mmCIF file of C-alpha atoms and ligand atoms in Angstrom:
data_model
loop_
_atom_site.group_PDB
_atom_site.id
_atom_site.type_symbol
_atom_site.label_atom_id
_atom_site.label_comp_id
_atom_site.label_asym_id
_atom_site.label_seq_id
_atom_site.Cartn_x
_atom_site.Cartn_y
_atom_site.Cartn_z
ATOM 1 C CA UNK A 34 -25.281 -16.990 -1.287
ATOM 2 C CA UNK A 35 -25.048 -16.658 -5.177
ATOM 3 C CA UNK A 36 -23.070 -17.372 -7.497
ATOM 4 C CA UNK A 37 -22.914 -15.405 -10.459
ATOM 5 C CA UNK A 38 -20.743 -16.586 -13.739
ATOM 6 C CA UNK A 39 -19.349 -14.522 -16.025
ATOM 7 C CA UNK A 40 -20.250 -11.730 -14.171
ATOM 8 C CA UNK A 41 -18.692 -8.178 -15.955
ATOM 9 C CA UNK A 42 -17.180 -6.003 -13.228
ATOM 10 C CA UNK A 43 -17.463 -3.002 -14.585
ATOM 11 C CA UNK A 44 -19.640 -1.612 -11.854
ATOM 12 C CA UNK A 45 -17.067 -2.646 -9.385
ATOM 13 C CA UNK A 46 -14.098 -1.100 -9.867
ATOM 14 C CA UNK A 47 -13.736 2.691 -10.317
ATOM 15 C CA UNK A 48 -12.123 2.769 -13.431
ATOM 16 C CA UNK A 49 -14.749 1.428 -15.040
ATOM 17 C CA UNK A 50 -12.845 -1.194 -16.753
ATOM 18 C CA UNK A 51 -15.192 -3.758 -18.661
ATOM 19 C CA UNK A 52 -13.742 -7.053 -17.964
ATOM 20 C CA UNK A 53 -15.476 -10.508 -16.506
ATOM 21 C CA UNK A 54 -15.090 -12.575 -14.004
ATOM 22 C CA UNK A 55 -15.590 -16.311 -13.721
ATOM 23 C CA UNK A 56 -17.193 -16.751 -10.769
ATOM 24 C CA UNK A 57 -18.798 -13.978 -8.660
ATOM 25 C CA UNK A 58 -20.229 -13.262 -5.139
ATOM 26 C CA UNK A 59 -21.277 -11.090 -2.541
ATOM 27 C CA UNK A 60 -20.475 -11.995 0.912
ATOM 28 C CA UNK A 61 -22.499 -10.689 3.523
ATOM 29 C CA UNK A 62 -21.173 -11.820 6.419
ATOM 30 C CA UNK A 63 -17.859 -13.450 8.510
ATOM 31 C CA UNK A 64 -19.434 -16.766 9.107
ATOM 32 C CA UNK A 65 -20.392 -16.679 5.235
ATOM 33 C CA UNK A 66 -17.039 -15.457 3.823
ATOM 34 C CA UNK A 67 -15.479 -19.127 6.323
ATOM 35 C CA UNK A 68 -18.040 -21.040 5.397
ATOM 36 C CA UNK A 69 -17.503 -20.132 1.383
ATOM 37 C CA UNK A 70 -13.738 -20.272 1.772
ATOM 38 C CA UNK A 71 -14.234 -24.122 3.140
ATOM 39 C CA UNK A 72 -16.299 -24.620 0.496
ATOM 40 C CA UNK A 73 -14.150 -23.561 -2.479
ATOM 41 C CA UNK A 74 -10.441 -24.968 -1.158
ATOM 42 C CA UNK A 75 -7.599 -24.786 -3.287
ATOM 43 C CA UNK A 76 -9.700 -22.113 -5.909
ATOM 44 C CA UNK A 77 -8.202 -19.186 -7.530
ATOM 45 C CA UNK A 78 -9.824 -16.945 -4.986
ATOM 46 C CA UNK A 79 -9.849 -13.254 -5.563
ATOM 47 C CA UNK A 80 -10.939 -10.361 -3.068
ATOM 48 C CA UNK A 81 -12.528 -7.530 -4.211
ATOM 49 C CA UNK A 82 -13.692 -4.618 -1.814
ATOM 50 C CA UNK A 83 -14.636 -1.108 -3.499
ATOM 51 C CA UNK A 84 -12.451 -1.730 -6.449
ATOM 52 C CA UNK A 85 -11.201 1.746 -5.988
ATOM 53 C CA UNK A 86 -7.295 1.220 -6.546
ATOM 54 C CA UNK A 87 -6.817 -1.500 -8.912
ATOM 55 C CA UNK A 88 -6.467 -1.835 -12.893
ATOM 56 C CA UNK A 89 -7.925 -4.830 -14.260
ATOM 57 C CA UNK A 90 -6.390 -5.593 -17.321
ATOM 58 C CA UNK A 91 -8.037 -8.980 -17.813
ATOM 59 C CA UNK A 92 -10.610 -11.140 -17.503
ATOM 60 C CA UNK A 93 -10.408 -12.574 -13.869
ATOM 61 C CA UNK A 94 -10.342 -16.567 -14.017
ATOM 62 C CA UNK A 95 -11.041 -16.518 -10.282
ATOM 63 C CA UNK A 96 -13.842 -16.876 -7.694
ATOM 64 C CA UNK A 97 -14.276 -13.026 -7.118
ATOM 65 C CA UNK A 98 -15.610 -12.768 -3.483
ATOM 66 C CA UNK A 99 -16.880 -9.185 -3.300
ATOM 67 C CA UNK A 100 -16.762 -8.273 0.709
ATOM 68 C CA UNK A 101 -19.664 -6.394 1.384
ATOM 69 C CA UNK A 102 -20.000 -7.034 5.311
ATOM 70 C CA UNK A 103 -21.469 -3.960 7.422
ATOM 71 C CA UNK A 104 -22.082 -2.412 10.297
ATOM 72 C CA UNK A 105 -20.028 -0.202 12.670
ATOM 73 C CA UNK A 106 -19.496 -0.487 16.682
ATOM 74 C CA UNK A 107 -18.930 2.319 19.051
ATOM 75 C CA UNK A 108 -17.268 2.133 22.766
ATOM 76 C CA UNK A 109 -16.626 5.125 24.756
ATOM 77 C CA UNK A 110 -13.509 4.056 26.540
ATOM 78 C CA UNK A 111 -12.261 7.546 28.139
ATOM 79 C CA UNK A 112 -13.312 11.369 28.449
ATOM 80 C CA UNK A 113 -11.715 12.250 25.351
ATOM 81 C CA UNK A 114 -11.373 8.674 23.239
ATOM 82 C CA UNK A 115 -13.356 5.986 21.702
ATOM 83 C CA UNK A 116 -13.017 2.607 19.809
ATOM 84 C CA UNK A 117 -14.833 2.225 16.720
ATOM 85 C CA UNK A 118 -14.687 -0.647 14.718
ATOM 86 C CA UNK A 119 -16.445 -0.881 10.978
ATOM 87 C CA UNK A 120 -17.009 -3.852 9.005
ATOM 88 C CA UNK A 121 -15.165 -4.318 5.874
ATOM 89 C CA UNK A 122 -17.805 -3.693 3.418
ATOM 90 C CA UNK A 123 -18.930 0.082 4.709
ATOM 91 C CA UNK A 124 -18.013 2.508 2.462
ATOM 92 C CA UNK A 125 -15.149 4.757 3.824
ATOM 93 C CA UNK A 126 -16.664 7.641 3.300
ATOM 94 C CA UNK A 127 -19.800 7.486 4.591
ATOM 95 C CA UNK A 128 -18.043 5.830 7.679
ATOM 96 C CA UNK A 129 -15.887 9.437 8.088
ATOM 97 C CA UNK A 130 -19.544 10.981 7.740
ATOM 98 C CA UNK A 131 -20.565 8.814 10.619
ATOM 99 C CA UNK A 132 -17.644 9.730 12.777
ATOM 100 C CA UNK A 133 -18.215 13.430 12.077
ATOM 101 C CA UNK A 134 -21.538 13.227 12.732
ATOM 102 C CA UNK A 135 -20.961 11.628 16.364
ATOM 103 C CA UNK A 136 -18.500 13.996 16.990
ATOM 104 C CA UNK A 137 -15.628 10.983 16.869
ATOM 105 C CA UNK A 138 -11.990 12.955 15.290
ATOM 106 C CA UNK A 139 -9.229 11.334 13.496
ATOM 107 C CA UNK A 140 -9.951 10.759 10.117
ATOM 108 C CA UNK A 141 -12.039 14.377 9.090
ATOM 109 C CA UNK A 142 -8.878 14.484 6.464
ATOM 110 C CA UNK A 143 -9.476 11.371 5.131
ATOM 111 C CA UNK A 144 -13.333 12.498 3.689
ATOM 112 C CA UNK A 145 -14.208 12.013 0.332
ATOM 113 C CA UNK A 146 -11.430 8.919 -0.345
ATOM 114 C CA UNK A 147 -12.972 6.298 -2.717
ATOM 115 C CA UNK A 148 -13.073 2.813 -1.610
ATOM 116 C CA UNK A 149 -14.508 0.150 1.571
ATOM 117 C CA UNK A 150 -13.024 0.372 5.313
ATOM 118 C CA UNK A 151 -11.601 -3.156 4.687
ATOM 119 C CA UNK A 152 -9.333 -1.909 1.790
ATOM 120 C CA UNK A 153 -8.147 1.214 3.633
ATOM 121 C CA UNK A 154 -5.419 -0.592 5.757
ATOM 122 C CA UNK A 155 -4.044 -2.096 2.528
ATOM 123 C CA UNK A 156 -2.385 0.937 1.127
ATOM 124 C CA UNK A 157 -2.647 2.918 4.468
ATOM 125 C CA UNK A 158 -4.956 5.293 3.006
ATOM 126 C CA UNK A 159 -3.676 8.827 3.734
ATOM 127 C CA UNK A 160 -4.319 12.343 2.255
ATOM 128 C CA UNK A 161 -4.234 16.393 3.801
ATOM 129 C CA UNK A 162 -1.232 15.546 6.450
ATOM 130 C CA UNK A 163 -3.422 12.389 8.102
ATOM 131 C CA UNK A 164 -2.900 8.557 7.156
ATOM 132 C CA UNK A 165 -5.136 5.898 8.481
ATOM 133 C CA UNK A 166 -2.345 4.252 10.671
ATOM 134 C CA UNK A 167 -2.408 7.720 12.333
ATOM 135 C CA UNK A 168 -5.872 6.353 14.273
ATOM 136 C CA UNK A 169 -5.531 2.923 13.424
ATOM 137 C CA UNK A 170 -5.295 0.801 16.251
ATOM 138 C CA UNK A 171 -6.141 -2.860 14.672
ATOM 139 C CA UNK A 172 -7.530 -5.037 12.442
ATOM 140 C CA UNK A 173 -9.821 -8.879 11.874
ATOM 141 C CA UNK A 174 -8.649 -10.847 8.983
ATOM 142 C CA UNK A 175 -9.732 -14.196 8.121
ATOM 143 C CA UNK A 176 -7.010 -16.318 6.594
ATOM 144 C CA UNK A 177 -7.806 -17.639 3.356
ATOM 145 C CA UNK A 178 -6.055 -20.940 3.473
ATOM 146 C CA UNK A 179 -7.454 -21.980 7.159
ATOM 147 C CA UNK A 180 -9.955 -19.991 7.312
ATOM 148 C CA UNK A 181 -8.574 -19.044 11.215
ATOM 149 C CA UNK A 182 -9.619 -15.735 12.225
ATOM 150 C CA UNK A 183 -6.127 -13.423 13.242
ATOM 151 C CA UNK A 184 -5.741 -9.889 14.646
ATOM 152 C CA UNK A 185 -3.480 -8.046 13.476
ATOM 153 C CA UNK A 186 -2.293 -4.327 16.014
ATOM 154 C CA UNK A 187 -0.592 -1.705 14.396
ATOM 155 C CA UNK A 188 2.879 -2.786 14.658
ATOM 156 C CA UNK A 189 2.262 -6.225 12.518
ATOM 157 C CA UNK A 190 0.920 -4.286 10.306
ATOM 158 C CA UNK A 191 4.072 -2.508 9.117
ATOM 159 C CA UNK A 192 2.404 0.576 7.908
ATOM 160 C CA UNK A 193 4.475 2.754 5.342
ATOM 161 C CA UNK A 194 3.962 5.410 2.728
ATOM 162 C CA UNK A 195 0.667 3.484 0.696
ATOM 163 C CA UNK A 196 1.784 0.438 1.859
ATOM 164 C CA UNK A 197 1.740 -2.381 4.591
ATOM 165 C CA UNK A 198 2.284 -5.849 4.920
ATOM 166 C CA UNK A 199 -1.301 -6.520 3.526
ATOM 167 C CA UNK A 200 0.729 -5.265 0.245
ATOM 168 C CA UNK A 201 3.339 -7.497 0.616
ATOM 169 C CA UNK A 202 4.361 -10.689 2.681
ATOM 170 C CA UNK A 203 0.648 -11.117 3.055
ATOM 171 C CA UNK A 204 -0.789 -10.310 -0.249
ATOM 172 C CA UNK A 205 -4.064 -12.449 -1.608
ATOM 173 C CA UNK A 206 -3.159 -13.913 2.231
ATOM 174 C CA UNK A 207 -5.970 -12.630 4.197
ATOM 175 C CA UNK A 208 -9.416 -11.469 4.112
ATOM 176 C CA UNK A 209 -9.850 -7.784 6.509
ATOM 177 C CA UNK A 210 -13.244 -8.100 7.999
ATOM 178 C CA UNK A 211 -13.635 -5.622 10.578
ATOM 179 C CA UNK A 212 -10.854 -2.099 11.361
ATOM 180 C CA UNK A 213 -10.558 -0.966 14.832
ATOM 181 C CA UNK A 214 -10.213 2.805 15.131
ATOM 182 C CA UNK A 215 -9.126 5.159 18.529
ATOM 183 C CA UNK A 216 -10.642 8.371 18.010
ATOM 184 C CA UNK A 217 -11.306 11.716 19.807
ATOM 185 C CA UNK A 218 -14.789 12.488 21.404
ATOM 186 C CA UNK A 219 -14.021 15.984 23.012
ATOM 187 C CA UNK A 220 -10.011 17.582 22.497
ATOM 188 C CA UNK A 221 -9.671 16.859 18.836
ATOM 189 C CA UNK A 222 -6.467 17.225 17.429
ATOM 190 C CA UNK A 223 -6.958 18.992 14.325
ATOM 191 C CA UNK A 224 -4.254 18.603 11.193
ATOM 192 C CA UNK A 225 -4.710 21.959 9.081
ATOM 193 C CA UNK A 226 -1.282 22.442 8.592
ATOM 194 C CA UNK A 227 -1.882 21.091 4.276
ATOM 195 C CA UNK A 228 -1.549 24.380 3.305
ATOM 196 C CA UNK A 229 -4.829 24.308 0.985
ATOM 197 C CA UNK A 230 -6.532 23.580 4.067
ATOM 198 C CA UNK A 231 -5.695 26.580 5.875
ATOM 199 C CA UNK A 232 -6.095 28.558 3.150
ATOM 200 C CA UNK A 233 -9.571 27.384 2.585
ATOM 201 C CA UNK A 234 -10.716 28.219 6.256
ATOM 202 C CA UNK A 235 -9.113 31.431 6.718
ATOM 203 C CA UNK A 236 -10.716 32.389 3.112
ATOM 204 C CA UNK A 237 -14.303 31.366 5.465
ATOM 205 C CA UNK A 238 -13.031 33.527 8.253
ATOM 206 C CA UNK A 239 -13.102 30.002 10.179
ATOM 207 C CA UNK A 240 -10.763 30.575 13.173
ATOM 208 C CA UNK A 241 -11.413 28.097 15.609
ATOM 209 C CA UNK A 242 -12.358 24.965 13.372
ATOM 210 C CA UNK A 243 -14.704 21.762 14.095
ATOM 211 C CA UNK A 244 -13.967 18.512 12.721
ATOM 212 C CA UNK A 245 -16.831 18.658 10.446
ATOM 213 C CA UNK A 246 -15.618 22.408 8.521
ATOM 214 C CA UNK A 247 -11.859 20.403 8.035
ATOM 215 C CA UNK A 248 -14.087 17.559 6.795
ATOM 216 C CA UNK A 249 -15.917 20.038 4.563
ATOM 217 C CA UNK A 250 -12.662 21.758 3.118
ATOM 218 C CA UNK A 251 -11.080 18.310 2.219
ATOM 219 C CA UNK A 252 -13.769 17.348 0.166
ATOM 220 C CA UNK A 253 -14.128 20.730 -1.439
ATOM 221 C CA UNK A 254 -10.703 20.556 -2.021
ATOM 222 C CA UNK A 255 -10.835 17.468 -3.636
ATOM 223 C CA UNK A 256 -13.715 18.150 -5.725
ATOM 224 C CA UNK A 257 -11.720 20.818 -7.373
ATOM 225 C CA UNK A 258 -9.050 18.703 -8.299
ATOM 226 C CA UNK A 259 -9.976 14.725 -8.381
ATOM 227 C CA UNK A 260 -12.374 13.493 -10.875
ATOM 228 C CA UNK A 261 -15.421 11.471 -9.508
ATOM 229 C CA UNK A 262 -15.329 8.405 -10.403
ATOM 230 C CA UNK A 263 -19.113 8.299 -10.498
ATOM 231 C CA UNK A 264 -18.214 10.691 -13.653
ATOM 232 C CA UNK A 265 -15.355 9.460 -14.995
ATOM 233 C CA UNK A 266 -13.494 6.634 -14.222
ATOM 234 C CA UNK A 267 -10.313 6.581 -11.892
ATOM 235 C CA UNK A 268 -8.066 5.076 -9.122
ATOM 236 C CA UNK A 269 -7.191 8.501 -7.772
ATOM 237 C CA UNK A 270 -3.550 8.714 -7.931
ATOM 238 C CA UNK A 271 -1.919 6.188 -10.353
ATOM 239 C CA UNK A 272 1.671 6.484 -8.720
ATOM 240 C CA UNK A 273 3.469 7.450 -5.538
ATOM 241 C CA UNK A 274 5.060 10.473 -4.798
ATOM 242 C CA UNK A 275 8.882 8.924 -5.363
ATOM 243 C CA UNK A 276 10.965 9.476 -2.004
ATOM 244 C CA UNK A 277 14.677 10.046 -3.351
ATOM 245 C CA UNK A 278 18.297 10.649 -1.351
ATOM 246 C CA UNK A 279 18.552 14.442 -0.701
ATOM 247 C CA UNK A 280 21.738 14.187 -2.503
ATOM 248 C CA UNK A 281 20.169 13.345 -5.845
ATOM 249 C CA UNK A 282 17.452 15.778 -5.356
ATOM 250 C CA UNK A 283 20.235 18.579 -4.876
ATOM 251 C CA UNK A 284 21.180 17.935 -8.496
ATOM 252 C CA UNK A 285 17.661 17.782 -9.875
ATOM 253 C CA UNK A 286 16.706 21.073 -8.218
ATOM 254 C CA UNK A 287 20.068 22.689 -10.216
ATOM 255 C CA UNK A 288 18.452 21.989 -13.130
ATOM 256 C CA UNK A 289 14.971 22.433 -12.001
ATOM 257 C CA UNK A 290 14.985 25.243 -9.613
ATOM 258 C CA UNK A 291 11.133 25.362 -9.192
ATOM 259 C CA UNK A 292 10.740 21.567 -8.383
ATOM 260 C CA UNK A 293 8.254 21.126 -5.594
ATOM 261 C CA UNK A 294 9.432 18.854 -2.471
ATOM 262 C CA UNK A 295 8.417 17.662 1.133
ATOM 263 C CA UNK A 296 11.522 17.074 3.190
ATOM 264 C CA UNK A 297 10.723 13.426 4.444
ATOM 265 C CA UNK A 298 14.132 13.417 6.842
ATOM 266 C CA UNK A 299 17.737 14.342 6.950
ATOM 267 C CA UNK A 300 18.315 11.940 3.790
ATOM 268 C CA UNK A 301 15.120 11.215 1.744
ATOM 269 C CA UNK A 302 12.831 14.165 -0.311
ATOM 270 C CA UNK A 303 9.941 13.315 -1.750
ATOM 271 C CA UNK A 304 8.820 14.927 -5.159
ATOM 272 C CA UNK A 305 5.140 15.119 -6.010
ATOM 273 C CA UNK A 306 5.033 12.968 -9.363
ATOM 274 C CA UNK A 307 1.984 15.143 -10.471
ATOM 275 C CA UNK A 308 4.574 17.775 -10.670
ATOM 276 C CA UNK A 309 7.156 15.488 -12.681
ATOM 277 C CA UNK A 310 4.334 14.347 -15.256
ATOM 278 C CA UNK A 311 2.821 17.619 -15.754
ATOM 279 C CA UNK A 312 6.599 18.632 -17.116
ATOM 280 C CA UNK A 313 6.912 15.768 -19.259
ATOM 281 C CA UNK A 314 3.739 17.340 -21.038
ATOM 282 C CA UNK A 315 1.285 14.757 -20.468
ATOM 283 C CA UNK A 316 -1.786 16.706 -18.482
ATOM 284 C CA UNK A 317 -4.821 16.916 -20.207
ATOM 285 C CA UNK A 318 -3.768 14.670 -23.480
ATOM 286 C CA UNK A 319 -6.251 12.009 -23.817
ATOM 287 C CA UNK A 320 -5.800 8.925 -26.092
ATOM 288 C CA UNK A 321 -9.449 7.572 -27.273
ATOM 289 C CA UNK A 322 -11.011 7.005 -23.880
ATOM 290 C CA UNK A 323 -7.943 7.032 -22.124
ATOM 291 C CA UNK A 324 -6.144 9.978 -20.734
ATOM 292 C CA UNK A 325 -4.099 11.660 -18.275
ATOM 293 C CA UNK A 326 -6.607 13.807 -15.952
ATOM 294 C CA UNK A 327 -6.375 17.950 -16.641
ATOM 295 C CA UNK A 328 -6.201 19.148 -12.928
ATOM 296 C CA UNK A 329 -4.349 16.822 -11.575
ATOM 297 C CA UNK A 330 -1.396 14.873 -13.606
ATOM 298 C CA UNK A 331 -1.097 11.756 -10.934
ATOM 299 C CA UNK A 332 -4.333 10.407 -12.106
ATOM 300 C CA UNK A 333 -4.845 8.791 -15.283
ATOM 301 C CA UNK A 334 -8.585 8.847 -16.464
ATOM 302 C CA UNK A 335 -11.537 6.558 -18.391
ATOM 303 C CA UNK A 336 -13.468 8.783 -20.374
ATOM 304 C CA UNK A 337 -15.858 5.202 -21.498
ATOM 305 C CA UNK A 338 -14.835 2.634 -22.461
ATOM 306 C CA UNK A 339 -11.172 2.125 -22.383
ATOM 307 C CA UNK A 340 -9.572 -0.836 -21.951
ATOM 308 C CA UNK A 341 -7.348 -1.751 -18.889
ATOM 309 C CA UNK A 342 -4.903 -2.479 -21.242
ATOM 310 C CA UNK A 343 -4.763 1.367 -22.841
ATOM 311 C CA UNK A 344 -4.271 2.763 -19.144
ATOM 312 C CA UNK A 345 -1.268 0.547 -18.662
ATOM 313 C CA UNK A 346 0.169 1.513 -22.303
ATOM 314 C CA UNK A 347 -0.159 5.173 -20.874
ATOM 315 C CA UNK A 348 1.105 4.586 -17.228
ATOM 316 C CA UNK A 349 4.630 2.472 -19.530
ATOM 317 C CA UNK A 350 4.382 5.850 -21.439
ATOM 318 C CA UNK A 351 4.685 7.710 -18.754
ATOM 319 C CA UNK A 352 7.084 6.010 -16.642
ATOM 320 C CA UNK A 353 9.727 5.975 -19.377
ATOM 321 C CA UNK A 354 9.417 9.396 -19.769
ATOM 322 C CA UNK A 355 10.252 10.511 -16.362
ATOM 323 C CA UNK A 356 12.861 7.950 -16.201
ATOM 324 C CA UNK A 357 14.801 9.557 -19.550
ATOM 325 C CA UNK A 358 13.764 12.953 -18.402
ATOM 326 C CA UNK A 359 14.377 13.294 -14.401
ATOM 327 C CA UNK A 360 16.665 9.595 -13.431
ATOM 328 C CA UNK A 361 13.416 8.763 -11.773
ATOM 329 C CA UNK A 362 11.291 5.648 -11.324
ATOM 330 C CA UNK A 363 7.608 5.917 -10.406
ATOM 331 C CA UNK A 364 5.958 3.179 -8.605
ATOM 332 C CA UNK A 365 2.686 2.671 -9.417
ATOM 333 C CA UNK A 366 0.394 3.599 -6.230
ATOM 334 C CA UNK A 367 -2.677 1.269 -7.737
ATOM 335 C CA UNK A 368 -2.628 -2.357 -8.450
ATOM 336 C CA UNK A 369 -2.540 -3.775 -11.645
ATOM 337 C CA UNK A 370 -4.342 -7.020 -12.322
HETATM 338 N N1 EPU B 478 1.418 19.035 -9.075
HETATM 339 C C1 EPU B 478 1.662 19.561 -10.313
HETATM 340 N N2 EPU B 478 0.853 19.176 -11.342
HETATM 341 C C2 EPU B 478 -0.195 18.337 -11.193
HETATM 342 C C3 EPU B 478 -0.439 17.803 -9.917
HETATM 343 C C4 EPU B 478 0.379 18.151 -8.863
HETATM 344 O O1 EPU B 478 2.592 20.329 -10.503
HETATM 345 O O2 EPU B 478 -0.866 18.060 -12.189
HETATM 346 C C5 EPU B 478 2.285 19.423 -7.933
HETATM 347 C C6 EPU B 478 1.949 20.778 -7.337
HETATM 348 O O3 EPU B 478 3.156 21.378 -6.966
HETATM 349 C C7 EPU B 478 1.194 20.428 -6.066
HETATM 350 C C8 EPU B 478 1.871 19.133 -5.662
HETATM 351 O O4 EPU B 478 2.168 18.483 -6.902
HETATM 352 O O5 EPU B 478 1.366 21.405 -5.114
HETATM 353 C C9 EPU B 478 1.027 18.223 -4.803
HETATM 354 O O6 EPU B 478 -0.211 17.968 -5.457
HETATM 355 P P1 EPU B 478 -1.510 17.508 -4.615
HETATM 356 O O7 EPU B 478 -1.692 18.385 -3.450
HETATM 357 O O8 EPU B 478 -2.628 17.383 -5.574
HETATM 358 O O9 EPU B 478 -1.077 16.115 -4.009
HETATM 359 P P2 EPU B 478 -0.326 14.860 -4.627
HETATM 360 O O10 EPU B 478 1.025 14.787 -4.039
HETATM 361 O O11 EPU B 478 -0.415 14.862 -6.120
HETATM 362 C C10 EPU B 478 -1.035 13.246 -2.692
HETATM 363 C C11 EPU B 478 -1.688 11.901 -2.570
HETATM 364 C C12 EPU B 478 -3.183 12.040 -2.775
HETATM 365 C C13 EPU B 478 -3.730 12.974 -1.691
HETATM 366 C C14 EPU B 478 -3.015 14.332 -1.813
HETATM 367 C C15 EPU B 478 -3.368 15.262 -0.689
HETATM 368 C C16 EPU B 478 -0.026 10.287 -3.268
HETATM 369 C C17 EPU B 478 0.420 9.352 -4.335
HETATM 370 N N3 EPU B 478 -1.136 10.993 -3.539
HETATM 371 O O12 EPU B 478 -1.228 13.672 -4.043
HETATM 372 O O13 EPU B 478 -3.761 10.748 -2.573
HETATM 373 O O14 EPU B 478 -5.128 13.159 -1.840
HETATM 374 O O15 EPU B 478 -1.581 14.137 -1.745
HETATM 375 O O16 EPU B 478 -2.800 14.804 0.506
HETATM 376 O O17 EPU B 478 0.599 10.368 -2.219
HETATM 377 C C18 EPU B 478 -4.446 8.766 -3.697
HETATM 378 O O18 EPU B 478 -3.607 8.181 -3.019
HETATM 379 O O19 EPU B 478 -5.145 8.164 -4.546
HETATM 380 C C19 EPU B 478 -4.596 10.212 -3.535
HETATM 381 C C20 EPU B 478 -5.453 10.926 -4.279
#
């Protein structure tokens, strides 16, 4: 295992922010990541997976241990259902790629979404109607005080809206080394009900989808609207959709009748912030190499070589802006560092 100082991570996160780190390295495997962790007691450890929904805003004075551990386990457990586990370090993606391709449904919706399998339970990935706790069934995590090796099911989890306990009461806490998954192998249960979706296959004259053509549609969907970070740097979207009382939303939609909404219950709508910044006249405008994206106002954008420090000015810009302008406060869906 090596140790690399002063290592820039601008590679490493999707944003493409230039900014160093101490002390760097790649961990391979579960027996390294314990045996490094025993080694480096009482350090300013930080975990980095596919740096795919963080802004780094400064240099890291930390020992940056960048998970990289593969390798993905099948088990046929019924006539229509199967465990799969991947290691942390696969890339999500090309782990939906590898359930599509052995016919294994669940998580066709989640295709394209930046990032490594050990960072998706984090923020409960979700996109297109499906969320990862949807499939989810558990998770390894290596503490990084002890170095003990826990399992966490579903339910300790505490999956929510982009968020768990990983987010919270555990944050920095644990390591995720390996996510458990119980998918379909025959009866799929297919989620086309995101209206671009259906659209999309009815457009192809696709009546009777697989899991690979809703697969296909998400990421052509996606392509149309999210930048790739391989081309310009992002965290996809940069806040959440805000969930407010009904009752408020009643008096925003008198003075905004064509304000979008989802109905989350009796009580709560939710209110795409896309929609909210895209009013406040912020798509498209671009401030040196940082900017607000132009087909899709939820995610802010490096053209270069901005600083994580010029995002955040824009993300402050627009938050106080929608607070003056709507009552509302956006939470920011990415983590700043
Ligand atoms: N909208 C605008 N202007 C914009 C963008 C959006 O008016 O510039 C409005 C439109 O009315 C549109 C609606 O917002 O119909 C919803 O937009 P979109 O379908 O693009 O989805 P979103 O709510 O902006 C969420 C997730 C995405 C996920 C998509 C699809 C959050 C914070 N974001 O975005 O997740 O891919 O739905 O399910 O919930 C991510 O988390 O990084 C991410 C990309």
């Amino acid at each position: 295992m090596k140790i690399e100082r002063n290592k820039s991570l601008k590679e490493h996160n999707t944003f493409g922010i230039n900014v160093k780190a101490t002390e760097f390295i790649k961990i391979n495997s579960e027996k390294e990541l314990i045996e490094i962790l025993s080694m480096h007691k009482g350090k300013n450890i930080f975990i980095l997976s596919g740096g795919s929904n963080m802004l780094l805003t400064k240099d890291l004075e930390a020992l940056v241990l960048h998970i990289t551990i593969k390798g993905i386990t099948t088990n046929i457990e019924s006539d229509n259902s199967a465990l799969v586990s991947a290691n942390a370090g696969e890339n999500w993606h090309d782990f939906v790629e590898f359930c599509i391709h052995n016919n294994f449904g669940g998580i066709e919706n989640l295709s394209l979404i930046p990032g490594y399998v050990g960072s998706a339970p984090i923020q409960n990935i979700g996109a297109y109607g499906v969320e990862i706790k949807d499939s989810f069934i558990s998770c390894e995590a290596i503490h990084v005080a002890s170095g003990t090796k826990k399992l966490f099911t579903r339910e300790e989890c505490n999956f929510g809206y982009r968020n768990s306990i990983f987010k919270n009461e555990l944050k920095g806490k644990y390591i995720i080394t390996k996510v458990t998954f119980r998918l379909t192998t025959k009866n799929h249960v297919l989620n086309t009900s995101y209206g671009a979706i259906e659209k999309a296959l009815i457009e192809q004259n696709i009546i009777s989808p697989t899991i690979k053509d809703v697969s296909e549609t998400v990421i052509s969907i996606r392509k149309s609207k999210l930048p790739d970070p391989e081309e310009i740097g992002n965290s996809g979207s940069f806040f959440k959709n805000p969930v407010i009382p009904s009752e408020s939303f009643a008096e925003l939609q008198k003075l905004h009748p064509d304000i979008p909404f989802y109905q989350v219950d009796k009580n709560n709508t939710k209110i795409p912030a896309g929609w909210l910044i895209e009013q406040s006249g912020f798509k498209g405008k671009r401030w040196g190499d940082a900017g607000v994206h132009i087909k899709q106002a939820l995610v802010l954008v490096n053209y270069d070589n901005a600083s994580g420090q010029e995002i955040l000015e824009i993300s402050k810009k627009i938050r106080e802006t929608i607070k003056e302008k709507f009552g509302i406060v956006l939470e920011t869906e990415v983590n700043i560092i």
